[in-house]
Structures are given as structure tokens and as C-alpha cells.
Tab-separated table of C-alpha atoms (C1' of nucleotides) in Angstrom:
chain	number	residue	atom	x	y	z
A	1	MET	CA	0.939	128.602	101.340
A	2	LYS	CA	1.864	132.216	101.784
A	3	ASP	CA	-0.404	132.259	104.763
A	4	GLN	CA	1.121	129.839	107.076
A	5	THR	CA	1.199	133.001	109.115
A	6	THR	CA	-2.543	133.623	109.307
A	7	ARG	CA	-3.202	130.033	110.257
A	8	ASP	CA	-0.455	130.193	112.839
A	9	HIS	CA	-1.784	133.442	114.193
A	10	ILE	CA	-5.164	131.813	114.685
A	11	ILE	CA	-3.620	128.855	116.480
A	12	GLU	CA	-1.514	131.132	118.609
A	13	ALA	CA	-4.454	133.296	119.648
A	14	ALA	CA	-6.635	130.248	120.265
A	15	ASP	CA	-3.877	128.719	122.375
A	16	ARG	CA	-3.714	131.817	124.521
A	17	LEU	CA	-7.475	132.278	124.793
A	18	PHE	CA	-8.191	128.620	125.508
A	19	TYR	CA	-5.703	128.909	128.324
A	20	GLN	CA	-7.041	132.159	129.728
A	21	GLN	CA	-10.767	131.634	129.251
A	22	GLY	CA	-11.213	127.936	128.659
A	23	PHE	CA	-12.065	126.125	125.443
A	24	GLU	CA	-15.853	126.231	125.578
A	25	HIS	CA	-16.028	129.791	126.778
A	26	THR	CA	-13.847	131.003	123.914
A	27	SER	CA	-15.856	131.714	120.767
A	28	PHE	CA	-14.880	132.162	117.146
A	29	SER	CA	-15.575	135.859	117.597
A	30	HIS	CA	-13.065	136.043	120.450
A	31	ILE	CA	-10.353	134.499	118.359
A	32	ALA	CA	-11.257	136.499	115.265
A	33	GLY	CA	-11.091	139.673	117.308
A	34	ALA	CA	-7.684	138.733	118.676
A	35	VAL	CA	-6.270	137.898	115.240
A	36	GLN	CA	-8.041	140.850	113.612
A	37	ILE	CA	-9.547	138.840	110.806
A	38	SER	CA	-13.104	138.363	109.665
A	39	ARG	CA	-15.223	135.896	111.545
A	40	GLY	CA	-16.371	134.149	108.393
A	41	ASN	CA	-12.845	133.766	107.173
A	42	PHE	CA	-12.266	131.115	109.774
A	43	TYR	CA	-14.016	128.501	107.787
A	44	TYR	CA	-11.284	128.642	105.192
A	45	HIS	CA	-8.627	127.671	107.707
A	46	PHE	CA	-10.596	125.475	110.085
A	47	LYS	CA	-13.852	123.703	109.371
A	48	THR	CA	-14.862	123.327	113.028
A	49	LYS	CA	-13.917	124.557	116.450
A	50	ASP	CA	-12.703	121.072	117.278
A	51	GLU	CA	-10.183	121.369	114.479
A	52	ILE	CA	-8.773	124.475	116.135
A	53	LEU	CA	-8.591	122.609	119.418
A	54	GLU	CA	-6.729	119.797	117.727
A	55	ALA	CA	-4.278	122.258	116.202
A	56	VAL	CA	-3.786	123.959	119.566
A	57	ILE	CA	-3.079	120.664	121.283
A	58	ASN	CA	-0.603	119.738	118.580
A	59	LYS	CA	1.106	123.090	118.955
A	60	ARG	CA	1.329	122.601	122.692
A	61	LEU	CA	2.745	119.135	122.164
A	62	ALA	CA	5.354	120.493	119.784
A	63	ASP	CA	6.233	123.344	122.163
A	64	ARG	CA	6.651	121.028	125.124
A	65	ARG	CA	8.630	118.506	123.144
A	66	MET	CA	10.998	121.259	122.149
A	67	MET	CA	11.236	122.429	125.763
A	68	LEU	CA	12.045	118.926	126.989
A	69	GLY	CA	14.579	118.523	124.211
A	70	GLN	CA	16.262	121.729	125.317
A	71	TRP	CA	16.402	120.480	128.871
A	72	GLU	CA	18.107	117.330	127.683
A	73	ILE	CA	20.788	119.572	126.241
A	74	ASP	CA	21.035	122.075	129.092
A	75	GLY	CA	20.557	119.707	132.015
A	76	ASP	CA	23.757	117.858	132.715
A	77	THR	CA	22.171	115.287	135.023
A	78	PRO	CA	18.728	113.724	135.329
A	79	VAL	CA	18.310	115.625	138.573
A	80	ASP	CA	18.953	118.892	136.763
A	81	ARG	CA	16.338	118.006	134.181
A	82	ILE	CA	13.726	117.007	136.714
A	83	GLN	CA	14.509	120.203	138.553
A	84	SER	CA	13.879	122.101	135.326
A	85	PHE	CA	10.420	120.575	135.226
A	86	ILE	CA	9.742	121.525	138.828
A	87	ASN	CA	10.901	125.052	138.115
A	88	ILE	CA	8.157	125.583	135.549
A	89	LEU	CA	6.036	126.508	138.546
A	90	LEU	CA	8.398	129.374	139.290
A	91	VAL	CA	9.041	130.445	135.728
A	92	ASN	CA	5.329	130.633	134.966
A	93	LYS	CA	4.150	131.604	138.431
A	94	ASP	CA	2.301	134.721	137.313
A	95	LYS	CA	0.296	132.962	134.629
A	96	ILE	CA	-0.344	130.000	136.892
A	97	GLN	CA	-1.788	132.245	139.559
A	98	LEU	CA	-4.078	133.785	136.967
A	99	TYR	CA	-5.032	130.789	134.853
A	100	GLY	CA	-3.672	127.606	136.426
A	101	CYS	CA	-1.752	124.975	134.498
A	102	PRO	CA	-2.493	125.051	130.755
A	103	ILE	CA	-2.290	121.293	130.495
A	104	GLY	CA	-4.169	120.398	133.648
A	105	THR	CA	-7.004	122.855	133.171
A	106	LEU	CA	-7.536	121.815	129.571
A	107	SER	CA	-7.575	118.162	130.526
A	108	THR	CA	-10.030	118.886	133.330
A	109	GLU	CA	-12.325	120.879	131.077
A	110	LEU	CA	-12.368	118.337	128.275
A	111	ALA	CA	-13.169	115.599	130.788
A	112	LYS	CA	-16.215	117.526	131.947
A	113	LEU	CA	-17.335	118.213	128.399
A	114	ASN	CA	-16.784	114.548	127.617
A	115	HIS	CA	-14.990	115.846	124.562
A	116	GLY	CA	-13.515	113.585	121.949
A	117	ALA	CA	-10.144	115.282	122.158
A	118	GLN	CA	-9.610	114.114	125.740
A	119	GLU	CA	-7.188	111.422	124.694
A	120	GLN	CA	-5.214	113.782	122.555
A	121	ALA	CA	-4.990	116.316	125.356
A	122	ASN	CA	-3.802	113.592	127.696
A	123	GLN	CA	-0.835	113.019	125.421
A	124	LEU	CA	0.489	116.231	126.921
A	125	PHE	CA	0.458	114.614	130.339
A	126	THR	CA	1.856	111.402	128.909
A	127	LEU	CA	4.680	113.314	127.277
A	128	PHE	CA	5.827	114.683	130.635
A	129	ARG	CA	5.088	111.433	132.408
A	130	SER	CA	7.329	109.313	130.242
A	131	TRP	CA	10.019	111.976	130.037
A	132	LEU	CA	10.137	112.260	133.818
A	133	GLY	CA	10.045	108.489	134.078
A	134	ARG	CA	13.068	108.269	131.827
A	135	GLN	CA	14.969	110.712	134.007
A	136	PHE	CA	14.200	108.712	137.131
A	137	SER	CA	15.301	105.572	135.347
A	138	LEU	CA	18.598	107.229	134.566
A	139	LEU	CA	18.864	107.956	138.272
A	140	GLY	CA	18.760	104.233	138.891
A	141	ARG	CA	15.165	104.195	140.036
A	142	ASP	CA	14.053	102.021	137.178
A	143	ARG	CA	11.677	99.983	139.315
A	144	ASP	CA	9.545	102.889	140.477
A	145	ALA	CA	10.378	105.426	137.800
A	146	ASP	CA	6.782	105.809	136.670
A	147	VAL	CA	5.501	106.109	140.221
A	148	LEU	CA	7.994	108.889	140.888
A	149	ALA	CA	7.152	110.590	137.613
A	150	MET	CA	3.441	110.564	138.440
A	151	HIS	CA	4.241	111.900	141.884
A	152	VAL	CA	6.115	114.895	140.516
A	153	LEU	CA	3.408	115.474	137.935
A	154	ALA	CA	0.665	115.319	140.539
A	155	HIS	CA	2.561	117.661	142.792
A	156	SER	CA	2.804	120.274	140.066
A	157	GLN	CA	-0.883	119.935	139.313
A	158	GLY	CA	-1.873	120.347	142.924
A	159	VAL	CA	0.338	123.355	143.419
A	160	ALA	CA	-0.943	124.989	140.235
A	161	THR	CA	-4.570	124.424	141.222
A	162	LEU	CA	-4.197	125.936	144.677
A	163	ALA	CA	-1.891	128.738	143.543
A	164	ASN	CA	-4.576	129.660	141.060
A	165	ALA	CA	-7.366	129.509	143.627
A	166	PHE	CA	-5.533	131.465	146.316
A	167	ASN	CA	-3.398	133.592	144.024
A	168	ASP	CA	-0.524	132.756	146.314
A	169	GLU	CA	3.033	133.117	145.097
A	170	ALA	CA	4.605	132.353	148.475
A	171	PHE	CA	2.848	128.991	148.437
A	172	ILE	CA	4.398	128.153	145.084
A	173	ARG	CA	7.852	129.000	146.350
A	174	GLN	CA	7.302	126.992	149.519
A	175	GLU	CA	6.193	123.893	147.649
A	176	VAL	CA	8.913	124.135	145.022
A	177	ARG	CA	11.475	124.313	147.796
A	178	GLN	CA	10.008	121.257	149.445
A	179	ILE	CA	9.756	119.077	146.342
A	180	SER	CA	13.282	120.132	145.368
A	181	ASP	CA	14.548	118.882	148.716
A	182	TRP	CA	12.655	115.677	148.134
A	183	LEU	CA	14.299	115.325	144.727
A	184	ALA	CA	17.741	115.930	146.191
A	185	GLU	CA	17.071	113.242	148.757
A	186	ILE	CA	15.946	110.825	146.070
A	187	ALA	CA	19.105	111.545	144.128
A	188	GLY	CA	21.269	111.075	147.196
A	189	HIS	CA	19.922	107.598	147.832
A	190	CYS	CA	20.385	106.513	144.241
A	191	PRO	CA	23.134	104.678	142.435
A	192	LYS	CA	23.509	107.563	140.044
A	193	GLU	CA	26.417	106.459	137.907
A	194	GLN	CA	24.245	106.315	134.834
A	195	GLY	CA	23.270	109.902	135.320
A	196	GLN	CA	26.876	110.994	135.472
A	197	GLN	CA	27.669	109.259	132.231
A	198	GLN	CA	24.971	111.262	130.533
A	199	LEU	CA	26.484	114.325	132.061
A	200	SER	CA	29.834	114.001	130.385
A	201	LYS	CA	28.289	113.072	127.093
A	202	LYS	CA	26.072	116.109	126.911
A	203	GLU	CA	28.652	118.423	128.311
A	204	GLN	CA	30.685	118.430	125.098
A	205	GLU	CA	27.926	120.035	123.057
A	206	LYS	CA	28.063	123.338	124.825
B	1	MET	CA	-42.006	127.329	152.266
B	2	LYS	CA	-43.797	124.049	151.815
B	3	ASP	CA	-41.639	123.525	148.790
B	4	GLN	CA	-38.327	123.321	150.357
B	5	THR	CA	-38.385	120.063	148.423
B	6	THR	CA	-38.638	121.400	144.870
B	7	ARG	CA	-36.041	124.054	145.537
B	8	ASP	CA	-33.823	121.456	147.147
B	9	HIS	CA	-34.314	119.102	144.264
B	10	ILE	CA	-33.164	121.802	141.900
B	11	ILE	CA	-30.088	122.527	144.005
B	12	GLU	CA	-29.329	118.847	144.310
B	13	ALA	CA	-29.589	118.237	140.565
B	14	ALA	CA	-27.588	121.368	139.807
B	15	ASP	CA	-24.938	120.266	142.282
B	16	ARG	CA	-24.610	116.917	140.549
B	17	LEU	CA	-24.688	118.339	137.028
B	18	PHE	CA	-22.261	121.160	137.752
B	19	TYR	CA	-19.913	118.511	139.052
B	20	GLN	CA	-20.348	116.117	136.164
B	21	GLN	CA	-20.572	118.579	133.272
B	22	GLY	CA	-19.262	121.844	134.619
B	23	PHE	CA	-21.150	125.010	135.478
B	24	GLU	CA	-21.163	126.760	132.113
B	25	HIS	CA	-21.908	123.638	130.126
B	26	THR	CA	-24.956	122.837	132.264
B	27	SER	CA	-28.063	124.639	131.048
B	28	PHE	CA	-31.415	125.336	132.655
B	29	SER	CA	-32.873	122.688	130.383
B	30	HIS	CA	-30.438	120.108	131.720
B	31	ILE	CA	-31.422	120.797	135.301
B	32	ALA	CA	-35.117	121.031	134.480
B	33	GLY	CA	-34.911	117.678	132.753
B	34	ALA	CA	-33.185	116.119	135.738
B	35	VAL	CA	-35.710	117.495	138.226
B	36	GLN	CA	-38.631	116.838	135.883
B	37	ILE	CA	-40.092	120.305	136.134
B	38	SER	CA	-40.908	122.929	133.561
B	39	ARG	CA	-38.105	125.083	132.285
B	40	GLY	CA	-39.994	128.285	132.896
B	41	ASN	CA	-40.780	127.308	136.435
B	42	PHE	CA	-37.184	127.950	137.342
B	43	TYR	CA	-37.669	131.649	137.453
B	44	TYR	CA	-39.929	131.252	140.445
B	45	HIS	CA	-37.214	129.607	142.506
B	46	PHE	CA	-34.102	131.279	141.082
B	47	LYS	CA	-33.947	134.535	139.215
B	48	THR	CA	-30.607	133.784	137.541
B	49	LYS	CA	-28.215	130.944	136.924
B	50	ASP	CA	-25.736	132.613	139.237
B	51	GLU	CA	-28.262	132.301	142.039
B	52	ILE	CA	-28.338	128.567	141.488
B	53	LEU	CA	-24.557	128.485	141.568
B	54	GLU	CA	-24.592	130.401	144.817
B	55	ALA	CA	-27.068	127.951	146.303
B	56	VAL	CA	-25.001	125.004	145.117
B	57	ILE	CA	-21.847	126.419	146.670
B	58	ASN	CA	-23.690	127.030	149.934
B	59	LYS	CA	-24.992	123.485	149.888
B	60	ARG	CA	-21.504	122.152	149.313
B	61	LEU	CA	-20.219	124.304	152.139
B	62	ALA	CA	-22.903	122.967	154.462
B	63	ASP	CA	-22.241	119.376	153.386
B	64	ARG	CA	-18.516	119.676	153.957
B	65	ARG	CA	-18.950	121.428	157.262
B	66	MET	CA	-21.136	118.577	158.408
B	67	MET	CA	-18.585	116.047	157.187
B	68	LEU	CA	-15.768	117.780	159.029
B	69	GLY	CA	-17.922	117.987	162.139
B	70	GLN	CA	-18.524	114.276	161.963
B	71	TRP	CA	-14.814	113.620	161.681
B	72	GLU	CA	-14.271	115.668	164.809
B	73	ILE	CA	-16.582	113.242	166.559
B	74	ASP	CA	-15.341	110.015	164.987
B	75	GLY	CA	-11.644	110.796	164.859
B	76	ASP	CA	-10.041	110.372	168.223
B	77	THR	CA	-6.821	112.128	167.279
B	78	PRO	CA	-5.823	114.877	164.860
B	79	VAL	CA	-3.974	112.285	162.831
B	80	ASP	CA	-7.162	110.260	162.488
B	81	ARG	CA	-9.005	113.306	161.277
B	82	ILE	CA	-6.345	114.301	158.765
B	83	GLN	CA	-6.311	110.713	157.612
B	84	SER	CA	-10.067	110.948	157.090
B	85	PHE	CA	-9.477	113.859	154.784
B	86	ILE	CA	-6.838	111.955	152.842
B	87	ASN	CA	-9.183	109.002	152.540
B	88	ILE	CA	-11.730	111.055	150.602
B	89	LEU	CA	-9.633	110.148	147.596
B	90	LEU	CA	-10.354	106.481	148.237
B	91	VAL	CA	-13.978	106.858	149.275
B	92	ASN	CA	-14.808	108.887	146.161
B	93	LYS	CA	-12.309	107.288	143.847
B	94	ASP	CA	-14.863	106.317	141.200
B	95	LYS	CA	-16.356	109.776	140.891
B	96	ILE	CA	-12.920	111.374	141.014
B	97	GLN	CA	-11.756	109.276	138.117
B	98	LEU	CA	-14.819	110.339	136.157
B	99	TYR	CA	-15.174	113.982	137.148
B	100	GLY	CA	-12.208	115.030	139.264
B	101	CYS	CA	-12.526	116.880	142.547
B	102	PRO	CA	-15.832	118.784	142.846
B	103	ILE	CA	-14.178	121.655	144.689
B	104	GLY	CA	-11.039	121.927	142.611
B	105	THR	CA	-12.726	121.681	139.234
B	106	LEU	CA	-15.348	124.262	140.150
B	107	SER	CA	-12.701	126.643	141.410
B	108	THR	CA	-10.688	126.133	138.246
B	109	GLU	CA	-13.673	126.714	135.987
B	110	LEU	CA	-14.843	129.855	137.768
B	111	ALA	CA	-11.311	131.251	137.594
B	112	LYS	CA	-11.322	130.826	133.818
B	113	LEU	CA	-14.764	132.373	133.492
B	114	ASN	CA	-13.596	135.195	135.737
B	115	HIS	CA	-16.874	134.609	137.529
B	116	GLY	CA	-17.976	136.699	140.474
B	117	ALA	CA	-18.578	133.620	142.620
B	118	GLN	CA	-14.875	132.745	142.625
B	119	GLU	CA	-14.393	134.016	146.143
B	120	GLN	CA	-17.390	132.145	147.412
B	121	ALA	CA	-16.208	128.924	145.790
B	122	ASN	CA	-12.809	129.419	147.368
B	123	GLN	CA	-14.433	129.332	150.777
B	124	LEU	CA	-14.698	125.604	150.164
B	125	PHE	CA	-10.931	125.403	149.934
B	126	THR	CA	-10.555	127.737	152.870
B	127	LEU	CA	-12.863	125.577	154.949
B	128	PHE	CA	-10.606	122.547	154.476
B	129	ARG	CA	-7.473	124.626	154.746
B	130	SER	CA	-8.260	126.036	158.163
B	131	TRP	CA	-9.707	122.762	159.420
B	132	LEU	CA	-6.571	120.887	158.422
B	133	GLY	CA	-4.463	123.672	159.864
B	134	ARG	CA	-6.253	123.301	163.181
B	135	GLN	CA	-5.531	119.582	163.218
B	136	PHE	CA	-1.844	120.147	162.581
B	137	SER	CA	-1.818	122.731	165.343
B	138	LEU	CA	-3.253	120.154	167.690
B	139	LEU	CA	-0.407	117.899	166.657
B	140	GLY	CA	1.987	120.501	167.979
B	141	ARG	CA	2.913	121.868	164.578
B	142	ASP	CA	1.512	125.273	165.299
B	143	ARG	CA	4.328	127.100	163.540
B	144	ASP	CA	3.864	125.472	160.139
B	145	ALA	CA	0.286	124.252	160.475
B	146	ASP	CA	-0.968	126.234	157.494
B	147	VAL	CA	1.947	125.147	155.323
B	148	LEU	CA	1.200	121.514	156.129
B	149	ALA	CA	-2.499	122.037	155.523
B	150	MET	CA	-1.854	123.545	152.120
B	151	HIS	CA	0.500	120.687	151.339
B	152	VAL	CA	-2.143	118.075	152.064
B	153	LEU	CA	-4.731	120.063	150.138
B	154	ALA	CA	-2.448	120.443	147.133
B	155	HIS	CA	-1.621	116.777	147.213
B	156	SER	CA	-5.271	115.823	147.018
B	157	GLN	CA	-5.842	118.231	144.160
B	158	GLY	CA	-2.927	116.897	142.188
B	159	VAL	CA	-3.959	113.297	142.694
B	160	ALA	CA	-7.542	114.052	141.726
B	161	THR	CA	-6.479	115.867	138.571
B	162	LEU	CA	-4.235	113.074	137.341
B	163	ALA	CA	-6.554	110.288	138.449
B	164	ASN	CA	-9.219	111.976	136.384
B	165	ALA	CA	-6.980	112.391	133.350
B	166	PHE	CA	-5.585	108.868	133.408
B	167	ASN	CA	-8.592	107.157	134.977
B	168	ASP	CA	-6.128	105.395	137.214
B	169	GLU	CA	-7.289	103.863	140.475
B	170	ALA	CA	-3.970	102.236	141.288
B	171	PHE	CA	-2.361	105.653	141.183
B	172	ILE	CA	-4.821	106.955	143.756
B	173	ARG	CA	-4.056	104.043	146.081
B	174	GLN	CA	-0.341	104.511	145.618
B	175	GLU	CA	-0.452	108.191	146.445
B	176	VAL	CA	-2.777	107.767	149.393
B	177	ARG	CA	-0.421	105.184	150.823
B	178	GLN	CA	2.497	107.526	150.413
B	179	ILE	CA	0.892	110.605	151.920
B	180	SER	CA	-0.390	108.475	154.793
B	181	ASP	CA	3.146	107.388	155.537
B	182	TRP	CA	4.205	111.007	155.403
B	183	LEU	CA	1.469	111.876	157.865
B	184	ALA	CA	2.527	109.093	160.196
B	185	GLU	CA	6.054	110.396	160.078
B	186	ILE	CA	4.889	113.916	160.848
B	187	ALA	CA	2.954	112.558	163.802
B	188	GLY	CA	5.926	110.574	165.020
B	189	HIS	CA	8.178	113.606	165.111
B	190	CYS	CA	5.611	115.652	166.995
B	191	PRO	CA	5.582	116.596	170.662
B	192	LYS	CA	2.145	115.059	171.044
B	193	GLU	CA	2.183	111.288	170.895
B	194	GLN	CA	-1.532	111.026	170.154
B	195	GLY	CA	-0.895	109.979	166.590
B	196	GLN	CA	0.573	106.542	166.520
B	197	GLN	CA	-1.716	104.068	168.168
B	198	GLN	CA	-4.811	105.284	166.329
B	199	LEU	CA	-3.141	104.984	162.989
B	200	SER	CA	-2.809	101.234	163.249
B	201	LYS	CA	-6.488	101.007	164.011
B	202	LYS	CA	-7.435	102.944	160.948
B	203	GLU	CA	-4.873	101.288	158.733
B	204	GLN	CA	-7.366	100.140	156.245
B	205	GLU	CA	-7.605	97.933	153.206
B	206	LYS	CA	-4.913	95.686	151.928
C	1	DG	C1'	-67.081	125.599	148.843
C	2	DA	C1'	-64.742	130.308	148.137
C	3	DC	C1'	-60.819	132.966	147.615
C	4	DA	C1'	-56.175	134.542	147.791
C	5	DA	C1'	-51.514	133.006	147.772
C	6	DA	C1'	-48.189	129.856	146.305
C	7	DT	C1'	-46.574	127.183	142.661
C	8	DT	C1'	-46.236	125.447	137.917
C	9	DA	C1'	-46.408	125.230	132.782
C	10	DG	C1'	-45.307	126.785	128.403
C	11	DG	C1'	-43.855	129.760	125.434
C	12	DA	C1'	-41.843	134.549	123.823
C	13	DC	C1'	-37.729	137.558	123.712
C	14	DG	C1'	-33.261	139.070	122.313
C	15	DG	C1'	-28.683	137.497	122.085
C	16	DT	C1'	-24.843	134.532	120.960
C	17	DC	C1'	-23.078	130.472	119.231
C	18	DA	C1'	-20.870	127.262	115.516
C	19	DT	C1'	-21.377	126.616	110.998
C	20	DC	C1'	-21.919	127.533	106.258
C	21	DC	C1'	-22.515	130.177	101.878
C	22	DT	C1'	-21.312	133.363	98.361
C	23	DA	C1'	-19.409	137.445	96.513
C	24	DC	C1'	-15.117	139.969	96.429
C	25	DA	C1'	-10.028	140.696	96.644
C	26	DT	C1'	-5.411	139.230	95.882
C	27	DC	C1'	-1.819	136.486	94.213
C	28	DT	C1'	0.586	133.234	90.646
C	29	DG	C1'	2.178	131.527	86.566
C	30	DT	C1'	1.891	132.163	81.781
D	1	DA	C1'	-2.843	140.869	80.483
D	2	DC	C1'	-5.414	137.248	81.988
D	3	DA	C1'	-7.351	133.026	84.223
D	4	DG	C1'	-7.259	129.912	87.875
D	5	DA	C1'	-5.952	129.330	92.517
D	6	DT	C1'	-5.669	131.196	96.978
D	7	DG	C1'	-7.292	133.917	100.538
D	8	DT	C1'	-10.826	137.252	102.709
D	9	DA	C1'	-15.165	139.600	104.021
D	10	DG	C1'	-19.635	139.773	105.755
D	11	DG	C1'	-23.722	138.080	106.431
D	12	DA	C1'	-27.429	134.073	106.596
D	13	DT	C1'	-29.001	130.079	109.154
D	14	DG	C1'	-30.818	127.353	112.667
D	15	DA	C1'	-30.055	125.933	117.282
D	16	DC	C1'	-29.570	126.881	121.952
D	17	DC	C1'	-28.879	129.963	125.721
D	18	DG	C1'	-30.540	132.802	130.012
D	19	DT	C1'	-34.219	135.505	131.059
D	20	DC	C1'	-38.785	136.964	131.485
D	21	DC	C1'	-43.958	137.062	131.082
D	22	DT	C1'	-48.537	135.387	131.732
D	23	DA	C1'	-52.099	132.109	132.133
D	24	DA	C1'	-53.313	127.903	134.438
D	25	DT	C1'	-53.202	124.969	138.412
D	26	DT	C1'	-52.587	123.662	143.069
D	27	DT	C1'	-52.649	124.685	147.910
D	28	DG	C1'	-53.855	126.697	152.464
D	29	DT	C1'	-57.354	129.236	155.092
D	30	DC	C1'	-61.753	130.714	156.261
DNA sequence: GACAAATTAGGACGGTCATCCTACATCTGT
DNA sequence: ACAGATGTAGGATGACCGTCCTAATTTGTC
């Protein structure tokens, strides 16, 4: 009870280390060292390493859900919100160049390990996929909303992978500019009345 | 000398296993089992695991160089050749859905391990990058050839990552269709008119 | 067929890993 | 003050890892 903190510290450190070093390559000792607790003490909080992974995924899900929720508040139009997603590449450019995308690289690793938590990790992708799809629907692109959502998602993944490999910030900026233009074009061709309605609704809250 | 075969068998098995299971997760025992040789016998052919990795990367480099060389022969126009690159996603769609892109996933893993062979593995990306850039130059896009090359490369990486996560063949087809249209458009706007007629020839499955 | 070189087999080694156990400390409510 | 619950420490365990050694076997050459 009192130690929600210790448990949270473990999850937090594991989250960071799984991102920086990968899941398999991160050992209990690594995490214990980061949290400054005894190695054996782990067993009290988590029975297995997979349990830590599960907790980390759930934390990431919660974090991203909160982020998307915030964008729903801040972004006045669906285009704004999709743009917020695209901008993750810029906001996190330094980390992406060092470690890639936290969601994509985890998903890739778990696929190779044929790990049972693959499905759970994919919920992270699904979360963004359906959220983006909803935004495109609001833009009046209901018919191909999912296709567009997957396209944006794939674009981010590709950019993150290559930015990581080449450690290239200029490339990130270039690609963000390009996909933003694409988004603006999409928006221009759309019957976007629905999006505007959302705008006025959300605008009151500020 | 006489046993180019055994050594090659090891490299071949390691290549496959590194792709399917990842580098770190693949042990000497795994490879030995696949090649059906004694575990200890490895030391005769490779002093360390990193040496095997190096050999695997060199093999992949040689394989891809040969593939690109063949495309130079088969593809009558730069557009044909770029299209050949795009079509890898279709040709290897089954493996990509299971294991992702062999180049991208290796690069991603080595980055997380902070492994010394990162640079060498990146030569695989660089090989495609400069080859694609050369094709775009031939199309008359000399000024932004590298930007276009990186765009195509990133696209493939993104599609491979998501196709792997969602095990989604339809998504691959959708994205290949879209990027092919983009390529056709690029070719159409170019000073060289080599692009168009060949495209209809190669326009493939339904 | 003899002999040296090339190749293979099998196991030993030190280390690290995830997991688990038990003794010790600290807190909580009475 | 005390007893049970909660949390911590540190090490034991067995498995697997990459690496390395050495004895056996195969191969090429005369």
C-alpha cells in the first residue's frame, strides 16, 4: 500500500530500460540498479519478468491514452489532432534518433521472440490506429479512414526506423514537413463540416 | 578451403535464424542444431559470435548487391528499377508478416544493443539508399534524389513494421499500390519520359 | 600405406540470467 | 508494547550463455 511508489519506480525504470536497451537485453539487475533496490526484492513486487513487461505495456497504454485525450482537448480540429500525432516525431526526435520508436521497436522485438505479450503490445498500435481513424472519419473520410490511419502510422514507423539508423534529424524534419503537406491536402479535399462542429464544442473548455 | 560449404552453411543458418529470432536471442546451440554440427566445432570457423554476425551482414550485403545488379539488367528504366524495390514488399510479404524486414529489424536490434556492428549493418541501408538515389537522379530528380530515396526506404520500413505487427497482407498491397502511384506521378512530372510506358508493362497482379 | 594438416566432437570454464527462498527490518493497529 | 502484516535484503539454485581446450577423426599428399 504505502509502496505504490516502489512498484511504480520499478515500472518506470523498466519502461525506460526496455526502450533504451530492449526487453530481452534488460536484466533484473539492470532494473534493480536503476531503482536502487535489492535484486531479490523484485520477487515481492513481480513474480516474473513477463509481469514487469505487462505492467510496462499497461503503463504505456495509460500514458498514450492520456496523451490522446489531451489532444482531443487541445486540438480544435481533427487536422490539428492528427498533426499532433505527426509532431511526436519532432517532439521526441532526440530519443527517436537514439532508440527508435518505443512502440514499434517493442512490437518488433516481441515478434522475434515470439513472446506471448505480442498481442498486448499491439494494443498500443491499435490505440493510435483507431484514434487516427476516428479523426479521419471526422474529416469526412469515413470510407477510407482506417487506410489513412494506417498510412500515417506506417509513415511514422518508417521515419523513426531510418532516423534511428542514420541518426538524422534533418530527415525527420523533411518527412514531417512532407506528411504535413499531405495532411493539409487531404483536409482541403474533404467535406470538413463535422470537424468544425467539434471545434466549437471543444473551444469552450479552454 | 575445401569447406567453404560448412562455413557457408553456418552463415546461411545464422542468417535465417538472426532474421527469424533476432541476433541476441539466437545462440550457438541454435545454429549448431540447424547446421547439424557440434557446438564446439564452431570455434574452428568463427572465434566469436560477433564474427558470425559480421559474416552474415557481409552475406546480406553481397546478396543485395547481386539483386540490385540484376535489377539494373532487367529494369529498362529507372522507374522499373525503383518499382522492383517497392515490390520486395509483395515478393516477401509472407516473411515480412512473420519477421519484418531483415535489414530494418537487424539495424533496430543492434542499435538497442549498442553493438559495434551497427555501422556495418547500416551499410545495408546505405546500399539501397544510394542505389535508389541514383535511379531518381537518372529520372532527372538530381536535386532531391536522396530525399526521394530516403522517402521510399522509409515507406518500406514503415509498411514492413506494421505488416509484421498486424500480420496484414491487404495493408501491404494497399500501400504498395499507393506508393506505386506516387512513383508514377513522380515519373510523369520528370524531364525524362522514360517512366511511363514501362510502368504499364510491369503493372502486375490484380 | 604413412604422415601432417584440416576438420570435427564433446565437454570444461566462468559468468550471467530468471527465479525462488528465507531471514531480517519496518510499519500498523491495538 | 506487541503481534501480524508489509516490505526488504542477500544469497542459493539450476539453466543457459559465449568461449575455449583437447582428443579424435577425416582429408590431402607423398
